[in-house]
Amino acid sequence: MENSRCKAFIECANRGSIKAAADTMGYTPSAISQLITAFEKELGLKLFVRTQKGVELTREGYELVPVVRSYLAQEQEIYQFASELKGVTRGKITIASYPSIATTWLPEIVRRFKADYPGIQFSIMESIREDIFQRLDRNEADIGFLAWADPMPYDWIPLTETAIIAAVPEDHPLASRASFPIRECEKNDFILGSWGREQEILSILKKNKVHPEIKYTTYDTPATLALVRMGLGVSLVNELSAQAWNEHLVKLPLDPPASVTFGIAVNSREQMTNAAKKFLEYTESYFSEK
């Protein structure tokens, strides 16, 4: 349905005159007559009758007026909504994130963003790598916060690096050492997160040609460190995820040192929503300050 026909209909109904409607809309009276005729033909209804004073609504036309007004109001609402989205005043950002990022850096970034754009809604899903990839593939998430590891089939925006450390029970023979030789992983029961598919840790082990016996797998770092505290084994974790765990376990620098790069994965940086692009700017600004 062409909105020009709807607008011509409403103007004629309001003013009772084709000429007055034409003057208001900046059309010729002939153009308005053509729009009304086309509208009547499209609907299969007679909407106006001509009088000496101008035009009058038929009964069908009178009953149609509120419906067409509602249609035009909804159309205006669509354009208004689109305008607000362009200006990042409304919308929703869905983030899939490692739990360690979701509970440390992300709240402050969201706080800063919401201070300037309070109309944006957020949905934050704590996920392991595999889940983040699935959510990006299904377009369930706009942004993924995770660590770099091959393969990375998305546009990647690096943010910062964090060290990989060893977590050992407090009574472990090496607990008092200044560092934990990565080779020692082969001599201990090993605990691995992400259901045993923690790719960034597996990559570090592979790079150092270390092949530990994986006795336990967990979903995320809190469960891993809980097992370490109980003396069930050792693990390698990123320092960020372990920063709140300081009792009944020991965290040691790795020898040789290793680190991971945290960043953002998106399906296409160019095709991100305006709200997501703006949030990315705030995120990059936050890490440039750090």
PDB file of C-alpha atoms in Angstrom, residues 94-107 123-129 131-132 135 141 143-147 219-220 240 262-263:
ATOM      1  CA  THR A  94      23.903  -9.292  23.052  1.00  0.00           C
ATOM      2  CA  ILE A  95      27.322 -10.366  24.291  1.00  0.00           C
ATOM      3  CA  ALA A  96      28.739 -13.871  24.669  1.00  0.00           C
ATOM      4  CA  SER A  97      31.754 -13.782  26.953  1.00  0.00           C
ATOM      5  CA  TYR A  98      34.193 -15.842  28.935  1.00  0.00           C
ATOM      6  CA  PRO A  99      33.016 -15.770  32.589  1.00  0.00           C
ATOM      7  CA  SER A 100      36.329 -14.194  33.624  1.00  0.00           C
ATOM      8  CA  ILE A 101      35.730 -11.202  31.330  1.00  0.00           C
ATOM      9  CA  ALA A 102      32.019 -10.988  32.164  1.00  0.00           C
ATOM     10  CA  THR A 103      32.831 -10.600  35.863  1.00  0.00           C
ATOM     11  CA  THR A 104      35.852  -8.278  35.636  1.00  0.00           C
ATOM     12  CA  TRP A 105      36.252  -5.889  32.706  1.00  0.00           C
ATOM     13  CA  LEU A 106      32.810  -6.047  31.141  1.00  0.00           C
ATOM     14  CA  PRO A 107      30.717  -4.509  33.964  1.00  0.00           C
ATOM     15  CA  SER A 123      22.102  -9.354  27.366  1.00  0.00           C
ATOM     16  CA  ILE A 124      25.326 -10.966  28.614  1.00  0.00           C
ATOM     17  CA  MET A 125      25.776 -14.718  28.257  1.00  0.00           C
ATOM     18  CA  GLU A 126      28.690 -16.379  30.050  1.00  0.00           C
ATOM     19  CA  SER A 127      30.063 -18.983  27.656  1.00  0.00           C
ATOM     20  CA  ILE A 128      33.076 -21.122  26.839  1.00  0.00           C
ATOM     21  CA  ARG A 129      34.730 -20.826  23.412  1.00  0.00           C
ATOM     22  CA  ASP A 131      29.377 -21.808  22.965  1.00  0.00           C
ATOM     23  CA  ILE A 132      30.554 -18.359  21.847  1.00  0.00           C
ATOM     24  CA  ARG A 135      26.081 -18.090  19.314  1.00  0.00           C
ATOM     25  CA  ALA A 141      25.279 -12.731  19.845  1.00  0.00           C
ATOM     26  CA  ILE A 143      29.920  -9.659  20.104  1.00  0.00           C
ATOM     27  CA  GLY A 144      32.065 -12.428  21.533  1.00  0.00           C
ATOM     28  CA  PHE A 145      34.680 -11.748  24.252  1.00  0.00           C
ATOM     29  CA  LEU A 146      37.273 -14.522  24.380  1.00  0.00           C
ATOM     30  CA  ALA A 147      40.937 -15.416  23.990  1.00  0.00           C
ATOM     31  CA  TYR A 219      33.166 -26.197  32.309  1.00  0.00           C
ATOM     32  CA  ASP A 220      34.972 -23.089  33.560  1.00  0.00           C
ATOM     33  CA  LEU A 240      42.370 -12.926  35.009  1.00  0.00           C
ATOM     34  CA  PHE A 262      41.919 -11.394  24.888  1.00  0.00           C
ATOM     35  CA  GLY A 263      39.796  -9.708  22.287  1.00  0.00           C
TER      36      GLY A 263
END
